[in-house]
Coordinates of C-alpha atoms in Angstrom, one line a residue:
X1 CA -8.6 -77.5 -135.0
X2 CA -9.9 -81.1 -135.2
X3 CA -10.6 -82.8 -131.9
X4 CA -8.9 -86.0 -133.0
X5 CA -6.1 -86.3 -135.5
X6 CA -4.6 -89.7 -136.6
X7 CA -1.6 -89.9 -138.9
X8 CA -0.1 -93.0 -140.5
X9 CA -1.3 -95.2 -137.7
X10 CA -0.2 -98.9 -137.8
X11 CA -0.8 -101.8 -135.4
X12 CA 1.0 -105.0 -135.9
X13 CA 1.3 -108.4 -134.1
X14 CA 4.2 -110.8 -133.9
X15 CA 3.6 -114.1 -135.6
X16 CA 5.2 -117.3 -134.2
X17 CA 7.9 -118.4 -136.6
X18 CA 10.3 -121.4 -136.6
X19 CA 13.7 -120.9 -135.0
X20 CA 16.3 -119.0 -137.2
X21 CA 13.5 -117.8 -139.5
X22 CA 12.9 -114.1 -140.0
X23 CA 10.3 -112.6 -137.6
X24 CA 7.0 -112.1 -139.3
X25 CA 4.3 -109.6 -138.5
X26 CA 0.6 -109.3 -139.1
X27 CA -0.4 -105.7 -139.8
X28 CA -4.0 -105.3 -138.5
X29 CA -3.9 -101.6 -139.2
X30 CA -1.5 -100.3 -141.9
X31 CA -0.9 -96.6 -142.2
X32 CA -4.4 -95.1 -141.5
X33 CA -4.8 -91.3 -141.3
X34 CA -8.0 -89.2 -140.6
X35 CA -9.3 -86.5 -138.4
X36 CA -12.6 -86.1 -136.4
X37 CA -14.2 -82.8 -135.5
X38 CA -16.1 -82.0 -132.3
X39 CA -19.7 -83.2 -132.4
X40 CA -19.0 -85.3 -135.5
X41 CA -19.7 -89.0 -136.0
X42 CA -17.3 -90.9 -138.3
X43 CA -18.7 -94.2 -139.4
X44 CA -16.1 -97.0 -140.0
X45 CA -17.1 -100.0 -142.2
X46 CA -15.5 -103.0 -143.8
X47 CA -15.6 -106.8 -143.8
X48 CA -14.8 -108.7 -140.7
X49 CA -11.1 -108.8 -140.0
X50 CA -10.3 -105.6 -141.9
X51 CA -8.9 -103.9 -138.8
X52 CA -11.9 -101.8 -137.7
X53 CA -12.0 -102.9 -134.0
X54 CA -8.2 -102.9 -133.7
X55 CA -8.1 -99.3 -134.9
X56 CA -10.8 -98.3 -132.4
X57 CA -8.9 -100.0 -129.6
X58 CA -5.7 -98.2 -130.5
X59 CA -7.5 -94.9 -130.3
X60 CA -8.4 -95.6 -126.6
X61 CA -5.1 -97.1 -125.7
X62 CA -6.3 -100.7 -125.6
X63 CA -3.8 -101.6 -128.3
X64 CA -0.2 -100.1 -128.7
X65 CA 0.5 -98.8 -132.2
X66 CA 3.7 -99.8 -134.0
X67 CA 4.0 -96.4 -135.6
X68 CA 2.1 -93.2 -136.3
X69 CA 0.5 -90.5 -134.1
X70 CA -2.8 -89.9 -132.3
X71 CA -3.6 -86.4 -131.0
X72 CA -6.7 -85.7 -129.0
X73 CA -7.5 -82.1 -128.3
X74 CA -3.9 -81.2 -129.0
X75 CA -2.5 -83.9 -126.6
X76 CA -0.3 -86.8 -127.7
X77 CA -2.1 -90.0 -126.8
X78 CA 0.5 -92.6 -127.8
X79 CA 3.2 -91.3 -125.4
X80 CA 1.1 -90.0 -122.6
X81 CA 2.0 -91.5 -119.2
X82 CA 1.4 -90.9 -115.5
X83 CA -0.6 -87.8 -114.5
X84 CA -0.8 -86.6 -118.1
X85 CA -2.4 -89.9 -119.2
X86 CA -4.8 -89.7 -116.2
X87 CA -5.9 -86.3 -117.3
X88 CA -6.3 -87.1 -121.0
X89 CA -8.0 -90.5 -120.4
X90 CA -11.2 -89.0 -119.2
X91 CA -11.6 -87.3 -122.6
X92 CA -12.2 -90.7 -124.3
X93 CA -14.2 -93.8 -123.7
X94 CA -15.4 -97.0 -125.5
X95 CA -18.7 -98.7 -125.9
X96 CA -18.2 -102.4 -126.6
X97 CA -20.0 -104.7 -128.9
X98 CA -21.3 -107.4 -126.6
X99 CA -23.6 -106.0 -123.8
X100 CA -23.5 -109.4 -122.2
X101 CA -19.8 -109.5 -121.5
X102 CA -18.8 -105.8 -121.2
X103 CA -20.3 -105.5 -117.7
X104 CA -18.9 -107.4 -114.7
X105 CA -21.7 -109.8 -113.5
X106 CA -20.4 -109.5 -109.9
X107 CA -20.9 -105.7 -109.7
X108 CA -24.1 -103.9 -109.2
X109 CA -25.0 -101.3 -111.8
X110 CA -24.0 -98.6 -109.3
X111 CA -20.6 -100.2 -108.7
X112 CA -20.0 -100.5 -112.4
X113 CA -20.8 -96.8 -112.9
X114 CA -19.0 -95.7 -109.7
X115 CA -15.7 -97.3 -110.9
X116 CA -15.6 -94.5 -113.5
X117 CA -17.1 -91.7 -111.5
X118 CA -14.9 -92.2 -108.5
X119 CA -11.8 -92.2 -110.7
X120 CA -12.4 -88.7 -111.9
X121 CA -14.1 -87.0 -109.0
X122 CA -13.5 -86.6 -105.2
X123 CA -17.3 -86.4 -104.5
X124 CA -18.7 -88.4 -101.6
X125 CA -20.6 -91.6 -102.1
X126 CA -24.1 -90.1 -101.9
X127 CA -23.2 -87.5 -104.5
X128 CA -21.7 -90.2 -106.8
X129 CA -24.9 -92.2 -106.4
X130 CA -26.9 -89.2 -107.5
X131 CA -24.7 -88.7 -110.5
X132 CA -25.0 -92.4 -111.4
X133 CA -28.8 -92.1 -111.2
X134 CA -28.7 -89.1 -113.5
X135 CA -26.6 -91.1 -116.0
X136 CA -29.2 -93.9 -116.0
X137 CA -32.0 -91.4 -116.5
X138 CA -30.1 -89.9 -119.4
X139 CA -30.1 -93.4 -121.2
X140 CA -33.7 -94.1 -120.4
X141 CA -33.4 -96.2 -117.2
X142 CA -34.7 -95.5 -113.7
X143 CA -32.6 -95.0 -110.6
X144 CA -34.1 -98.3 -109.3
X145 CA -31.6 -100.1 -111.6
X146 CA -28.6 -99.0 -109.5
X147 CA -28.9 -101.9 -107.0
X148 CA -29.6 -104.5 -109.6
X149 CA -27.1 -106.7 -111.5
X150 CA -26.4 -107.2 -115.2
X151 CA -28.2 -110.5 -115.5
X152 CA -31.4 -108.8 -114.5
X153 CA -31.5 -106.7 -117.7
X154 CA -32.2 -107.4 -121.4
X155 CA -29.5 -106.9 -124.1
X156 CA -30.8 -103.5 -125.0
X157 CA -30.9 -102.4 -121.4
X158 CA -27.3 -103.6 -120.8
X159 CA -26.1 -101.7 -123.8
X160 CA -27.8 -98.5 -122.4
X161 CA -25.9 -99.2 -119.1
X162 CA -22.7 -99.5 -121.2
X163 CA -23.4 -96.2 -122.8
X164 CA -24.1 -94.6 -119.3
X165 CA -20.8 -96.0 -118.2
X166 CA -19.0 -94.5 -121.2
X167 CA -20.6 -91.1 -120.4
X168 CA -19.6 -91.2 -116.7
X169 CA -16.4 -89.2 -117.3
X170 CA -18.1 -86.7 -119.6
X171 CA -15.8 -87.7 -122.5
X172 CA -15.3 -85.6 -125.6
X173 CA -14.7 -88.7 -127.8
X174 CA -16.3 -92.2 -127.8
X175 CA -15.4 -95.2 -129.8
X176 CA -18.6 -97.3 -130.3
X177 CA -17.4 -100.7 -131.5
X178 CA -20.4 -102.5 -133.2
X179 CA -22.7 -101.3 -130.4
X180 CA -25.9 -102.6 -132.0
X181 CA -24.8 -105.7 -133.9
X182 CA -25.7 -108.1 -131.0
X183 CA -29.2 -106.6 -130.6
X184 CA -32.6 -107.1 -132.2
X185 CA -33.4 -104.8 -135.1
X186 CA -36.2 -103.1 -133.0
X187 CA -33.7 -102.4 -130.2
X188 CA -31.0 -101.2 -132.6
X189 CA -33.0 -98.2 -133.6
X190 CA -33.5 -97.1 -130.0
X191 CA -29.8 -97.3 -129.2
X192 CA -28.8 -95.4 -132.4
X193 CA -31.4 -92.7 -131.6
X194 CA -30.1 -92.5 -128.0
X195 CA -26.5 -91.9 -129.2
X196 CA -27.7 -89.2 -131.5
X197 CA -29.6 -87.5 -128.7
X198 CA -26.5 -87.7 -126.5
X199 CA -24.4 -86.1 -129.2
X200 CA -26.9 -83.2 -129.7
X201 CA -26.9 -82.5 -126.0
X202 CA -23.2 -82.9 -125.2
X203 CA -21.3 -82.4 -128.5
X204 CA -19.5 -85.7 -128.0
X205 CA -17.7 -87.0 -131.1
X206 CA -18.1 -90.7 -132.1
X207 CA -16.2 -93.2 -134.1
X208 CA -19.1 -95.6 -134.9
X209 CA -17.8 -99.0 -136.0
X210 CA -20.2 -101.3 -137.8
X211 CA -20.7 -103.6 -140.8
X212 CA -24.3 -102.5 -141.5
X213 CA -24.0 -99.7 -144.0
X214 CA -27.7 -98.7 -143.6
X215 CA -27.1 -98.0 -139.8
X216 CA -23.8 -96.3 -140.5
X217 CA -25.3 -94.0 -143.1
X218 CA -28.1 -93.0 -140.8
X219 CA -25.9 -92.0 -137.8
X220 CA -22.7 -90.8 -139.5
X221 CA -21.5 -87.4 -140.7
X222 CA -18.8 -89.0 -142.8
X223 CA -17.9 -92.7 -143.5
X224 CA -14.5 -94.3 -143.8
X225 CA -14.1 -97.7 -145.5
X226 CA -11.4 -100.1 -144.5
X227 CA -10.0 -103.1 -146.4
X228 CA -7.2 -105.3 -145.2
X229 CA -6.0 -102.8 -142.6
X230 CA -6.1 -99.9 -145.0
X231 CA -8.4 -96.9 -145.4
X232 CA -9.7 -97.0 -149.0
X233 CA -12.4 -94.3 -149.1
X234 CA -13.5 -91.4 -146.9
X235 CA -16.4 -89.1 -147.7
X236 CA -19.6 -87.4 -146.4
X237 CA -22.1 -90.2 -145.6
X238 CA -24.7 -89.3 -148.2
X239 CA -22.2 -88.6 -150.9
X240 CA -20.4 -91.9 -150.4
X241 CA -23.5 -94.1 -150.4
X242 CA -25.1 -92.2 -153.3
X243 CA -22.0 -92.5 -155.6
X244 CA -19.1 -94.7 -154.3
X245 CA -15.8 -94.2 -156.0
X246 CA -13.8 -97.1 -154.8
X247 CA -14.7 -100.5 -156.3
X248 CA -14.7 -102.1 -152.8
X249 CA -17.1 -99.5 -151.4
X250 CA -19.4 -100.1 -154.4
X251 CA -19.3 -103.8 -153.8
X252 CA -20.2 -103.3 -150.1
X253 CA -23.2 -101.2 -151.1
X254 CA -24.2 -103.8 -153.6
X255 CA -24.4 -106.3 -150.7
X256 CA -27.1 -104.2 -148.9
X257 CA -30.5 -105.5 -150.0
X258 CA -32.6 -102.8 -151.6
X259 CA -34.4 -102.0 -154.8
X260 CA -32.0 -99.1 -155.5
X261 CA -29.0 -101.5 -155.6
X262 CA -30.7 -103.6 -158.3
X263 CA -30.8 -100.5 -160.5
X264 CA -27.2 -99.5 -159.9
X265 CA -25.7 -102.7 -161.2
X266 CA -22.7 -102.3 -158.9
X267 CA -19.9 -104.9 -159.0
X268 CA -20.0 -108.0 -156.9
X269 CA -17.0 -109.2 -154.9
X270 CA -15.2 -112.3 -156.2
X271 CA -12.5 -114.3 -154.4
X272 CA -11.4 -114.2 -150.8
X273 CA -9.7 -111.5 -148.8
X274 CA -5.9 -112.0 -149.0
X275 CA -4.1 -113.1 -145.9
X276 CA -2.8 -110.1 -143.9
X277 CA 0.3 -112.1 -143.4
X278 CA 1.0 -112.0 -147.1
X279 CA -0.8 -108.9 -148.5
X280 CA -0.5 -108.5 -152.2
X281 CA 1.9 -105.9 -153.7
X282 CA 0.4 -102.6 -155.0
X283 CA -3.2 -101.9 -154.2
X284 CA -4.4 -104.4 -151.5
X285 CA -7.7 -104.8 -153.3
X286 CA -6.4 -105.4 -156.8
X287 CA -6.7 -109.3 -156.7
X288 CA -10.5 -108.9 -156.4
X289 CA -11.0 -105.7 -158.4
X290 CA -12.6 -105.9 -161.9
X291 CA -10.9 -102.6 -162.9
X292 CA -7.3 -103.4 -161.8
X293 CA -4.5 -102.2 -164.1
X294 CA -0.8 -103.0 -164.2
X295 CA -0.2 -99.9 -162.0
X296 CA -2.6 -101.2 -159.4
X297 CA -0.7 -104.5 -159.2
X298 CA 2.7 -102.7 -158.7
X299 CA 2.0 -99.5 -156.7
X300 CA -0.1 -98.9 -153.6
X301 CA -2.3 -95.8 -154.1
X302 CA -2.5 -93.3 -151.3
X303 CA -5.7 -92.1 -149.7
X304 CA -5.9 -88.8 -151.5
X305 CA -8.4 -86.1 -152.4
X306 CA -10.4 -86.9 -155.5
X307 CA -9.9 -84.1 -158.1
X308 CA -12.8 -81.8 -158.1
X309 CA -14.2 -83.3 -154.9
X310 CA -12.2 -81.9 -152.0
X311 CA -14.4 -83.6 -149.3
X312 CA -13.9 -87.1 -150.8
X313 CA -10.7 -89.1 -150.4
X314 CA -10.1 -92.4 -152.3
X315 CA -7.2 -94.8 -152.5
X316 CA -7.7 -95.9 -156.2
X317 CA -5.5 -95.1 -159.1
X318 CA -8.6 -94.9 -161.4
X319 CA -9.9 -92.0 -159.3
X320 CA -6.8 -90.0 -158.6

C-alpha cells in the first residue's frame, strides 16, 4: 500500500465580488490525484502560480481542501482532529523555501528544535538537548550551534537547520517547498545531497517542489507536472525528461539550457497563462498548445495511463 494517497484534491479561495453578484472562486488546485510510496521522492514542477506550493501546504494541513481526500499511512488527514490529528501530525513535516524567514529570529536553534521535540516526547530537557545536538550533527552542523541564533548562520546553514527541524519528529513524509531556490548553486548541491542521504538512512518519502527541472530530475524517483492547478503529466523522472509526452512538459524542458535541447527542437511556449479566475474550457493548456484540436477546446482530458506505458500518465487527448 502507498504511504500517501491523494484523490481528486481541490483547493479554492473566495474572490471578493460586488454585492448581489454570484460568488466567484479561484481554484489553485483543481482535482489532482497521485500516490507516493515509502522512501520515494516525487518531484513537482510547473510555472510560478500553477498551484505547486498550495498543493504541498494542503498535504500538511496548512491549507484546507475544498474537496478530495488525503490518506497518509491509511489515516484520513483531511478530517483528522484532536488526539487523532496529534498522532498523525508527527508523520509529516514541511521544509520551507526561504531559510531567512522560516526560523523565528528570537529563538535559539535549540529552542526552535525543542518546539518540535517536546511536542512529541516526554523526555527531560537534557535528553531533548542531546537529541537536538544529534539532529544538527545529522545535517552537518556541530552541537555548538544550539545556543546561537538564526542571524548568525548563512542561508545554506539555515536551510540545514530547517531540515533538522523537519526531522525532529522522525516523519515518514516531508514536503520540501522550493528548498534550494533561495540558495547559491554551490550550496544547492550540498542540500540536495543531504536530503538524499537522509532518505537512504531513514526511508523518508519526499514531495520535492521546484521549478528547476535539472535539480528535480537528479533527486526524484518520479516527476509530476502541474499547469493552472491541474496535473498534466506523471512519469518516472528519467523517462519523462528523455521523452516528454505532454506539450507543456516538452516546452518546460526546452526552457532548460543545454546542448541536448537544441537537438530536440521541442516546442516553445507562446502567450500567457490564462487567469485561474477564468480558466479556458476543455484542456487548460489548449490556448497555448500548437497541437490543440477541436476536442481539446471542448473536453478536459483526464490524467490517465498512456497506452503501452503503464508507468506514464498524461492529460492530453493526443496521447490517450
